[in-house]
Amino acid sequence: MFGIVRPCSHRLPEGLRAEWTAHLCGLCLALRGDHGQLARVVTNYDGLIVSVLTEAQSERVTGWRRTAGPCPLRAMRTAPVAQGEGARLAAAVSLVLASAKVRDHVADRDGVLARRPVAAAARRVAAGWDRAGARTGASLGFDTALLVDAVDRQAGIEALAGPGTSVLTVTEPAETATAAAFAHTAVLAGKPQNVAPLAEAGRLFGRLAHLLDAVEDLQADAVSGAWNPLTATGTGPAEARRLCDDAVHGVRLALRDAHFTDAKLAHVLLAHELERAVDRAFGTAACGHQARAQAYGTPPPASGNGGGGPYGPYGSNNPYGGGPGVPGGPGGMPPGFTGEPRRPGRRGFWAGCAVAVGLCCTCKWCCAAEYEGPWSRKKREGCCHKCDCSDCGCDC
């Protein structure tokens, strides 16, 4: 799973959480239905926005949901999932853009793709995804050649970019591709007046996706020597952040000019989750669950002015006796008590396997704020632990 819009399930209201899951599962099943099981590996968080936008502009009709069978990622539960032209367009776009991602990794010689046989196999897979996306796109009146052309131009633009080149020159192909995809959702929904504003929103979304990917990969690319647009063009963190913030603001303005039937989920994803994605990439926001854990779990470190320790301004003069953490003091802890319960030992191999299966089938591995390691029994966090789960404060 990849993508910049990764809303924490704890933050979305129950109704919107179910809608978001319906579009995610709908994209996955559309890929399987049109292109086979292997195509499901390109399921991504950003691709489902195409499905969300199509549905947000369309009139509600029967048949826009179907009940999908049990899935391990849904804890073996059935669920209503999105279907129709929006999900299929999302599948076509995801295939072509995943192909671009594979080619980019091949060009950068990342990991095992530095080996020629593996790189050749990856190129063949990417070419197959291009053809599959083109077939589905053609059935929906969408010419994926726009996306493929953008992908093909990317390598040439990167080769010519250097210090002094605007980083927006490098992001242009991604902007063009996502603008075309967003605009076609208006065509599918029968809302031609939305083509221009959604094309603008898509253009800025593509810019964000490219810039945030560059920011997140900056350190790893510096270590491996891989090409990075920020390093190559000499774009500093402050300028990159300014461009990202401007793009988020531009997306919000573009959405105001579009007309929707039901814009709640699209608004949350594109008006608010994009802002959180920027904060997450630049390290300026932490998960609300982590903040609460720090507030109620580990006490702050002591400082020289007596303000540290669990008793704040009392410092070592704990009014309840004994001083902070001093065993045996008046009113303090009994001798030999460390304040920590005895930790359970490691699980055996087979017991750990059983627990691991349970974690997978109940989705705790990816969704739980905290779970116990199957073998080590150490406390761990699910994939959403990097999300900012605080209230967005939006009253619209």
Coordinates of C-alpha atoms in Angstrom, one line a residue:
M1 CA 0.0 0.0 0.0
F2 CA 1.3 3.4 -1.0
G3 CA -0.1 6.9 -1.2
I4 CA 0.1 10.2 0.7
V5 CA -3.6 10.3 1.9
R6 CA -3.7 7.8 4.7
P7 CA -6.4 8.9 7.1
C8 CA -6.4 7.3 10.6
S9 CA -9.4 5.1 11.0
H10 CA -9.8 6.5 14.6
R11 CA -10.2 10.0 13.2
L12 CA -12.9 9.4 10.6
P13 CA -16.5 9.3 11.8
E14 CA -18.1 5.9 11.6
G15 CA -20.0 6.7 8.4
L16 CA -17.0 8.1 6.6
R17 CA -14.8 5.3 7.7
A18 CA -17.2 2.8 6.2
E19 CA -17.3 4.9 3.0
W20 CA -13.5 5.1 2.8
T21 CA -13.2 1.4 3.3
A22 CA -15.8 0.7 0.6
H23 CA -13.8 2.7 -2.0
L24 CA -10.5 1.1 -1.0
C25 CA -12.0 -2.4 -1.2
G26 CA -13.9 -1.4 -4.4
L27 CA -10.6 -0.4 -6.0
C28 CA -8.9 -3.7 -5.0
L29 CA -11.8 -5.8 -6.4
A30 CA -12.1 -3.8 -9.6
L31 CA -8.4 -4.5 -10.2
R32 CA -9.0 -8.2 -9.6
G33 CA -12.2 -8.3 -11.7
D34 CA -10.7 -6.6 -14.8
H35 CA -7.0 -7.6 -14.6
G36 CA -6.5 -10.6 -12.3
Q37 CA -5.2 -11.3 -8.9
L38 CA -1.7 -10.0 -9.4
A39 CA -3.1 -6.5 -10.3
R40 CA -4.3 -6.2 -6.8
V41 CA -0.8 -5.4 -5.6
V42 CA -1.2 -1.9 -7.1
T43 CA -4.1 -1.0 -4.7
N44 CA -3.2 2.3 -3.2
Y45 CA -4.6 5.0 -1.0
D46 CA -4.4 7.8 -3.5
G47 CA -6.1 5.9 -6.4
L48 CA -9.3 5.5 -4.4
I49 CA -9.7 9.3 -4.5
V50 CA -10.7 9.0 -8.2
S51 CA -13.5 6.7 -7.1
V52 CA -14.5 9.0 -4.3
L53 CA -14.6 12.0 -6.6
T54 CA -16.7 10.2 -9.2
E55 CA -19.3 9.1 -6.6
A56 CA -19.3 12.6 -4.9
Q57 CA -20.5 14.1 -8.1
S58 CA -23.0 11.4 -9.1
E59 CA -26.7 11.1 -8.3
R60 CA -27.4 8.2 -5.9
V61 CA -28.7 5.2 -7.8
T62 CA -29.2 1.6 -7.0
G63 CA -26.3 -0.7 -7.7
W64 CA -23.5 1.7 -6.6
R65 CA -22.6 -0.8 -3.8
R66 CA -22.3 -4.5 -3.6
T67 CA -21.6 -6.9 -0.8
A68 CA -18.1 -8.4 -1.0
G69 CA -17.2 -11.8 0.5
P70 CA -15.0 -12.3 3.6
C71 CA -11.4 -10.9 3.3
P72 CA -8.5 -11.4 5.8
L73 CA -7.8 -7.6 5.7
R74 CA -11.4 -7.1 6.9
A75 CA -11.0 -9.7 9.7
M76 CA -12.9 -12.2 7.5
R77 CA -16.0 -10.1 7.4
T78 CA -18.2 -9.2 4.4
A79 CA -18.7 -5.5 3.6
P80 CA -20.4 -3.2 1.1
V81 CA -17.9 -2.0 -1.5
A82 CA -18.0 0.6 -4.2
Q83 CA -18.5 -0.6 -7.8
G84 CA -19.1 1.0 -11.2
E85 CA -17.2 3.4 -13.4
G86 CA -15.5 5.3 -10.6
A87 CA -13.8 2.2 -9.2
R88 CA -12.8 1.0 -12.7
L89 CA -11.3 4.4 -13.6
A90 CA -9.4 4.3 -10.3
A91 CA -8.1 0.8 -11.2
A92 CA -7.0 2.0 -14.6
V93 CA -5.2 5.0 -13.2
S94 CA -3.6 3.0 -10.4
L95 CA -2.2 0.5 -12.9
V96 CA -0.6 3.1 -15.1
L97 CA 0.8 5.1 -12.2
A98 CA 2.1 2.0 -10.5
S99 CA 3.8 1.2 -13.7
A100 CA 5.5 4.6 -13.5
K101 CA 6.6 3.9 -9.9
V102 CA 8.1 0.6 -11.0
R103 CA 10.0 2.3 -13.9
D104 CA 11.2 5.0 -11.5
H105 CA 12.7 2.4 -9.2
V106 CA 14.3 0.5 -12.1
A107 CA 15.8 3.8 -13.3
D108 CA 17.1 4.5 -9.8
R109 CA 18.4 0.9 -9.5
D110 CA 16.8 0.5 -6.1
G111 CA 17.5 -2.7 -4.2
V112 CA 17.1 -5.9 -6.2
L113 CA 16.1 -3.8 -9.3
A114 CA 19.8 -3.0 -9.7
R115 CA 20.2 -6.5 -11.1
R116 CA 19.5 -6.7 -14.8
P117 CA 17.3 -9.8 -14.9
V118 CA 15.1 -8.5 -12.2
A119 CA 14.9 -5.0 -13.8
A120 CA 14.0 -6.6 -17.1
A121 CA 11.2 -8.6 -15.5
A122 CA 9.9 -5.5 -13.7
R123 CA 9.8 -3.6 -17.0
R124 CA 7.7 -6.3 -18.6
V125 CA 5.3 -6.2 -15.7
A126 CA 5.1 -2.4 -15.9
A127 CA 4.4 -2.6 -19.7
G128 CA 1.6 -5.2 -19.0
W129 CA 0.1 -2.8 -16.5
D130 CA 0.2 0.0 -19.1
R131 CA -1.7 -2.1 -21.6
A132 CA -4.2 -3.3 -19.0
G133 CA -4.9 0.3 -17.8
A134 CA -5.3 1.4 -21.4
R135 CA -8.0 -1.3 -22.1
T136 CA -10.0 -0.3 -19.0
G137 CA -9.5 3.4 -19.7
A138 CA -10.7 3.1 -23.3
S139 CA -13.9 1.3 -22.1
L140 CA -14.6 4.4 -19.9
G141 CA -13.7 7.0 -22.6
F142 CA -10.4 7.9 -20.9
D143 CA -7.2 8.0 -22.9
T144 CA -4.4 6.6 -20.6
A145 CA -1.9 7.7 -23.3
L146 CA -1.9 11.0 -21.4
L147 CA -0.6 9.2 -18.3
V148 CA 1.9 7.1 -20.3
D149 CA 3.2 10.2 -22.1
A150 CA 3.7 11.9 -18.7
V151 CA 5.6 8.9 -17.4
D152 CA 7.8 8.7 -20.5
R153 CA 8.7 12.4 -20.3
Q154 CA 9.7 12.2 -16.6
A155 CA 13.0 10.5 -17.2
G156 CA 14.1 13.0 -19.8
I157 CA 13.1 16.0 -17.6
E158 CA 15.0 14.5 -14.6
A159 CA 18.1 14.0 -16.8
L160 CA 18.1 17.7 -17.7
A161 CA 17.3 19.0 -14.3
G162 CA 20.1 20.5 -12.2
P163 CA 20.9 23.3 -9.7
G164 CA 18.8 26.3 -10.6
T165 CA 16.1 24.3 -12.3
S166 CA 12.7 24.9 -10.8
V167 CA 11.5 21.8 -9.0
L168 CA 8.0 22.5 -10.5
T169 CA 9.6 21.6 -13.9
V170 CA 10.3 18.1 -12.5
T171 CA 6.8 17.7 -11.0
E172 CA 5.0 18.7 -14.2
P173 CA 4.5 15.2 -15.6
A174 CA 2.9 14.0 -12.3
E175 CA 0.7 17.2 -12.3
T176 CA -0.5 16.5 -15.9
A177 CA -1.3 12.9 -15.2
T178 CA -3.4 13.5 -12.1
A179 CA -5.1 16.5 -13.6
A180 CA -6.4 14.3 -16.4
A181 CA -7.6 11.6 -14.0
F182 CA -9.4 14.0 -11.7
A183 CA -11.0 15.9 -14.6
H184 CA -12.4 12.6 -16.1
T185 CA -14.3 11.9 -12.9
A186 CA -16.5 14.9 -13.9
V187 CA -17.1 13.4 -17.3
L188 CA -18.1 10.1 -15.9
A189 CA -20.5 11.8 -13.4
G190 CA -22.1 14.0 -16.1
K191 CA -20.8 17.3 -14.6
P192 CA -18.9 19.1 -17.4
Q193 CA -18.8 22.3 -15.3
N194 CA -16.5 20.4 -12.8
V195 CA -13.9 19.5 -15.4
A196 CA -11.8 22.7 -15.0
P197 CA -11.8 23.0 -11.2
L198 CA -11.1 19.3 -10.7
A199 CA -8.3 19.4 -13.3
E200 CA -6.7 22.2 -11.2
A201 CA -7.2 20.1 -8.0
G202 CA -5.6 17.1 -9.7
R203 CA -2.7 19.2 -11.0
L204 CA -1.9 20.4 -7.4
F205 CA -2.5 16.9 -6.0
G206 CA 0.1 15.5 -8.4
R207 CA 2.6 18.2 -7.4
L208 CA 2.0 17.3 -3.7
A209 CA 2.4 13.6 -4.3
H210 CA 5.7 14.2 -6.1
L211 CA 7.1 16.6 -3.6
L212 CA 6.1 14.7 -0.5
D213 CA 7.6 11.5 -2.0
A214 CA 10.8 13.4 -2.5
V215 CA 10.8 14.7 1.1
E216 CA 10.2 11.3 2.6
D217 CA 12.9 9.7 0.5
L218 CA 15.5 12.5 0.9
Q219 CA 17.7 10.9 3.6
A220 CA 17.5 7.4 2.1
D221 CA 18.3 8.8 -1.4
A222 CA 21.3 10.7 0.1
V223 CA 22.7 7.5 1.6
S224 CA 22.1 5.4 -1.5
G225 CA 23.1 8.1 -4.0
A226 CA 19.7 7.9 -5.8
W227 CA 18.4 10.8 -7.7
N228 CA 16.1 13.1 -5.7
P229 CA 14.4 16.2 -7.2
L230 CA 15.0 18.4 -4.2
T231 CA 18.7 17.6 -4.1
A232 CA 19.2 17.8 -7.8
T233 CA 17.5 21.2 -8.1
G234 CA 18.9 22.6 -4.9
T235 CA 15.4 23.1 -3.4
G236 CA 15.7 23.6 0.3
P237 CA 13.2 22.3 3.0
A238 CA 11.7 25.7 3.5
E239 CA 10.9 26.2 -0.2
A240 CA 9.6 22.6 -0.5
R241 CA 7.3 23.2 2.5
R242 CA 6.0 26.5 1.0
L243 CA 5.2 24.8 -2.3
C244 CA 3.3 22.0 -0.5
D245 CA 1.3 24.5 1.7
D246 CA 0.4 26.5 -1.4
A247 CA -0.7 23.3 -3.2
V248 CA -2.9 22.3 -0.3
H249 CA -4.5 25.8 -0.3
G250 CA -5.0 25.6 -4.0
V251 CA -6.8 22.2 -3.8
R252 CA -9.2 23.7 -1.3
L253 CA -10.0 26.6 -3.5
A254 CA -10.5 24.4 -6.5
L255 CA -12.9 22.2 -4.6
R256 CA -15.0 25.2 -3.7
D257 CA -15.6 25.9 -7.4
A258 CA -16.8 22.3 -8.1
H259 CA -20.4 21.2 -7.6
F260 CA -20.9 17.9 -5.6
T261 CA -23.9 15.8 -4.7
D262 CA -22.2 14.6 -1.5
A263 CA -18.8 16.0 -0.8
K264 CA -18.2 14.9 2.8
L265 CA -15.6 12.2 2.2
A266 CA -13.9 14.1 -0.7
H267 CA -13.7 17.2 1.5
V268 CA -12.1 15.3 4.4
L269 CA -9.6 13.6 2.2
L270 CA -8.6 16.5 0.0
A271 CA -9.1 19.5 2.2
H272 CA -7.8 18.1 5.5
E273 CA -6.0 14.8 5.1
L274 CA -3.7 16.5 2.5
E275 CA -2.7 19.0 5.1
R276 CA -1.9 16.3 7.6
A277 CA 0.1 14.4 4.9
V278 CA 2.3 17.5 4.6
D279 CA 2.8 17.8 8.3
R280 CA 3.6 14.1 8.5
A281 CA 6.2 14.2 5.7
F282 CA 7.9 17.2 7.3
G283 CA 7.7 15.8 10.8
T284 CA 5.6 18.6 12.2
A285 CA 2.8 16.5 13.5
A286 CA 2.6 13.4 15.7
C287 CA -0.2 10.9 16.2
G288 CA -2.7 11.9 18.9
H289 CA -2.4 8.4 20.4
Q290 CA 1.4 8.9 20.8
A291 CA 0.8 12.3 22.5
R292 CA -1.7 10.8 24.9
A293 CA 0.7 7.9 25.7
Q294 CA 3.5 10.4 26.5
A295 CA 1.1 12.5 28.6
Y296 CA -0.2 9.7 30.7
G297 CA 2.6 7.1 30.5
T298 CA 6.2 8.1 30.7
P299 CA 6.8 11.1 33.1
P300 CA 8.9 14.0 31.7
P301 CA 12.6 14.0 32.5
A302 CA 13.7 15.9 35.6
S303 CA 15.3 19.3 35.1
G304 CA 17.7 21.3 37.2
N305 CA 15.1 23.8 38.3
G306 CA 13.0 21.3 40.3
G307 CA 10.2 21.3 37.7
G308 CA 10.8 17.7 36.5
G309 CA 9.5 14.4 37.9
P310 CA 6.0 13.2 38.3
Y311 CA 5.3 15.8 41.0
G312 CA 6.1 18.8 38.8
P313 CA 7.1 21.9 40.8
Y314 CA 7.5 19.9 44.0
G315 CA 10.7 18.3 42.6
S316 CA 12.2 16.1 45.2
N317 CA 9.9 17.6 47.9
N318 CA 7.1 15.2 47.2
P319 CA 4.3 16.3 49.5
Y320 CA 3.1 12.7 49.8
G321 CA 6.5 11.6 51.3
G322 CA 9.5 9.7 50.1
G323 CA 10.4 11.9 47.2
P324 CA 9.7 10.8 43.6
G325 CA 10.3 7.1 43.2
V326 CA 12.1 6.7 46.6
P327 CA 11.2 3.3 48.0
G328 CA 10.6 3.2 51.7
G329 CA 10.1 6.8 52.3
P330 CA 7.2 8.1 54.3
G331 CA 4.1 7.5 52.2
G332 CA 6.3 6.2 49.4
M333 CA 6.6 2.8 47.8
P334 CA 7.5 -0.3 49.8
P335 CA 11.1 -1.5 49.7
G336 CA 11.9 -3.7 46.7
F337 CA 9.0 -2.3 44.6
T338 CA 10.3 -0.8 41.3
G339 CA 6.9 0.5 40.1
E340 CA 6.9 -1.9 37.1
P341 CA 4.9 -5.1 36.9
R342 CA 6.8 -8.3 36.1
R343 CA 7.0 -8.7 32.3
P344 CA 5.7 -12.0 30.8
G345 CA 8.2 -14.2 29.1
R346 CA 8.5 -14.8 25.4
R347 CA 6.0 -17.1 23.7
G348 CA 7.0 -20.3 22.1
F349 CA 7.2 -20.7 18.4
W350 CA 3.8 -22.3 17.8
A351 CA 2.0 -20.2 20.3
G352 CA 3.4 -17.1 18.7
C353 CA 2.3 -18.4 15.2
A354 CA -1.2 -18.7 16.6
V355 CA -1.2 -15.2 18.0
A356 CA 0.2 -13.9 14.7
V357 CA -2.6 -15.4 12.7
G358 CA -5.1 -13.8 15.1
L359 CA -3.5 -10.4 14.8
C360 CA -3.7 -10.7 11.0
C361 CA -7.3 -11.8 10.9
T362 CA -8.4 -9.1 13.3
C363 CA -6.5 -6.4 11.4
K364 CA -4.7 -5.4 14.7
W365 CA -1.3 -5.5 12.9
C366 CA -2.4 -2.6 10.7
C367 CA -5.1 -0.8 12.6
A368 CA -4.5 -1.2 16.3
A369 CA -3.0 1.8 18.2
E370 CA -1.1 -0.8 20.3
Y371 CA -0.8 -4.6 20.2
E372 CA 1.4 -7.2 21.8
G373 CA 4.1 -8.8 19.7
P374 CA 3.2 -12.4 19.0
W375 CA 6.6 -13.8 20.1
S376 CA 8.4 -11.1 22.0
R377 CA 5.2 -9.8 23.8
K378 CA 6.6 -6.3 23.5
K379 CA 4.1 -3.5 22.9
R380 CA 4.0 -2.4 19.3
E381 CA 2.0 0.1 17.2
G382 CA -0.2 -0.6 14.1
C383 CA 0.4 1.2 10.8
C384 CA -1.9 4.1 11.7
H385 CA 0.4 5.1 14.6
K386 CA 1.9 7.8 12.3
C387 CA -1.4 9.4 11.7
D388 CA -2.5 12.6 13.5
C389 CA -5.7 11.5 15.2
S390 CA -6.5 14.8 16.7
D391 CA -9.7 16.6 15.8
C392 CA -9.3 18.6 12.6
G393 CA -11.6 21.3 13.9
C394 CA -13.5 21.5 10.7
D395 CA -17.1 22.3 11.3
C396 CA -18.2 22.0 7.6

